[in-house]
């Protein structure tokens, strides 16, 4: 990338929407345009399959309009990408779009809010098992003929990424109800959706859990009151590095399976679970290869599409054959570029991004690279349950999925003792040959905040370039995207004494952007 | 009423964590086991060679150092404990037992460990992973955690006897203390009780903050004194309330309520007497450890218990306390930045008010409440609203007649 491309000049004022599509050279622009059309095809196919139902959903659920902006979201995530990075990103995100649209169809066609008094919808609803969004859905594979739905993904998690303003209304609702504003916006948003009655009314039963944090434990009580379904909490042990917790963890899964069997009348099928676990093992191997490629001098798979897809795959598409197919395709593309020694981006720093990323600024990684040449070669959020599951017996599989759940998104580092998040940072720094740490100060994440001094001191002792970036996960009203950029700008100018790659990106207003 | 026997001595004991009785027990060579959470089975920590102290940070002032290490968004109690550890105020403790329940509290002990803040060569710490629902396998897991992470280290490192007989003796001593509180609690049910909220709070706090075997004789004498205490003729209490919520280890809170003539009939908060000061009934069929651990899980009222039976159980308990202790209303209080009680206060407060029709107010507060005019104003307003409700109810009743 040449210096000063004036990327921000292509943004419509305040909105960050492109005035025209990016020019990436003939080959890449054509590829990007083709994939962009493919995305439109996926969305159109979904809409036209059930037009009335989907339009009803659009008017029924406030969060649903956010999905209309998904094309722009994908464009933001792929800013300035070339070569393998662009191809990997587009393939990942289009796979995600395909799976999510299928998921929305399952949800809406069973939704009593959209189909009151419909026997057909009710029947479909009875074949849905709801689980907390932090639980990997893989164990649901054993309930053949049933759909395991991560309850909060469609109304909460995805909208918070796609549109920075989506959570604001729901968080306000929860706070009006009496919740203090200092709690994490994720459970607060979930509670707000429940208070507003904006969850789809589906499901035979619900499996809640204690992940990822104290706030998430508590928000389940608010949601319970709204859906009124038979609920069982799955207690996932916190000290996940200790072998002694495993017996309890497996028994918890067994009790959950028994509970679902009682609720649905279905019999758990371990052969189906084995098939899903084997696919997941392959998915994990694919991810491990990506990490290895990123450890090279020419990291090909960095940025938000990488971690975002990984979260999605771990929770939502674990054991999903379509996701694995995409992984194989993407890995082949990445491998080829590394073998060729191509590196179509300007990188001045290899950074580790630690702590939970900011959902309302998912494309922060792209800004770091485009503005300052900081490539995020390693992200904390990328390291979910990555142990291979032993599929030899039902016991070993339950052990594997129990272990996998303990290493869930975020909590794999935020739970299990302070060493897990603190020591692993320095390990990863070395493994990925990083030269700086970008540490998110997620102001409402108390587990990490409570050891912030330890990070600071150890970074000083190790003489590591370490920058704090304040954010509030899903609430742009407390810390905006511009504030986050400002933390980096100040550090880069005053501590690092560097000049930006693109001056136009240093400070701009995107407050009205999705 | 005249001053309660030993009350000034108790006040002195609460002036510092390393109080006179703690020093005495340490002087006798016993190991001091510090803890903060109800998940710690206190009854099992007072063995032949150990005694428990529930940690407090009296006279907390500036929190600058802990704020640097923990940020300003952490509950004041956690920050106060870390600050006091930095000041060297906890060098007397030999063990710190914690539970990975409230993450902010766990981070206190982790910071202490990482920075080596306890200047005591014998210092040892351990953290258990505790379940958040009551099941057979969960209880088994909890028992095993308590055994391997608390009791066995006490035996191996501090030469404590953890035999069945020793545990039984410890529980019996605990029960002796609880029997005192059960009797005093009964007195709070009277219309014009002979113990004030402030006095009860002080008694309760010393029972947590001092070695049980040393505070017990004093408490027994205080009870005897209470039995014969003459009440004031005039009932000064304008309203009777149940206080529910997070950790309160400063009796100034009760003083504030008392100054508004608001009587705390039941203290259902961390460091309060419900739960914690009820006898553990033992049988001869099961090991003592199993019985005690089950008791602590079943009676635990921490909002982190997320099964529907426990959630409902918490609300039902508060309702029962209101009825049993003839309370006019409920105060849900939350230490600022406590996620658990933030949610519980919001939801249970609504349920009490809207569904159970029990007048309820919700407050959040700092760790140090002394001099909180805002808190006093809130309490006064609530007391007035309760009085108005009583007048309206009386008028409505008279009108019907």
PDB file of N, CA and C in Angstrom, chain B residues 51 66 87 179 187 194 320 367:
ATOM      1  N   UNK B  51      -8.130 -20.751  63.380  1.00  0.00           N
ATOM      2  CA  UNK B  51      -9.351 -19.971  63.627  1.00  0.00           C
ATOM      3  C   UNK B  51      -9.623 -19.118  62.380  1.00  0.00           C
ATOM      4  N   UNK B  66      -4.865   0.570  45.144  1.00  0.00           N
ATOM      5  CA  UNK B  66      -5.688  -0.529  44.621  1.00  0.00           C
ATOM      6  C   UNK B  66      -6.420  -0.106  43.349  1.00  0.00           C
ATOM      7  N   UNK B  87      -0.920  -1.959  52.490  1.00  0.00           N
ATOM      8  CA  UNK B  87      -0.479  -1.228  53.684  1.00  0.00           C
ATOM      9  C   UNK B  87       0.128  -2.146  54.730  1.00  0.00           C
ATOM     10  N   UNK B 179     -26.590 -20.565  68.234  1.00  0.00           N
ATOM     11  CA  UNK B 179     -27.724 -20.625  69.164  1.00  0.00           C
ATOM     12  C   UNK B 179     -27.933 -19.256  69.823  1.00  0.00           C
ATOM     13  N   UNK B 187     -35.715 -12.060  69.486  1.00  0.00           N
ATOM     14  CA  UNK B 187     -36.052 -10.788  70.155  1.00  0.00           C
ATOM     15  C   UNK B 187     -36.397  -9.707  69.138  1.00  0.00           C
ATOM     16  N   UNK B 194     -35.671  -5.416  72.344  1.00  0.00           N
ATOM     17  CA  UNK B 194     -34.718  -4.961  73.355  1.00  0.00           C
ATOM     18  C   UNK B 194     -33.288  -4.917  72.834  1.00  0.00           C
ATOM     19  N   UNK B 320     -40.722 -14.639  53.334  1.00  0.00           N
ATOM     20  CA  UNK B 320     -40.921 -15.321  54.620  1.00  0.00           C
ATOM     21  C   UNK B 320     -40.386 -14.467  55.775  1.00  0.00           C
ATOM     22  N   UNK B 367     -18.537   1.288  49.669  1.00  0.00           N
ATOM     23  CA  UNK B 367     -18.090   0.423  50.770  1.00  0.00           C
ATOM     24  C   UNK B 367     -18.110   1.213  52.080  1.00  0.00           C
TER      25      UNK B 367
END
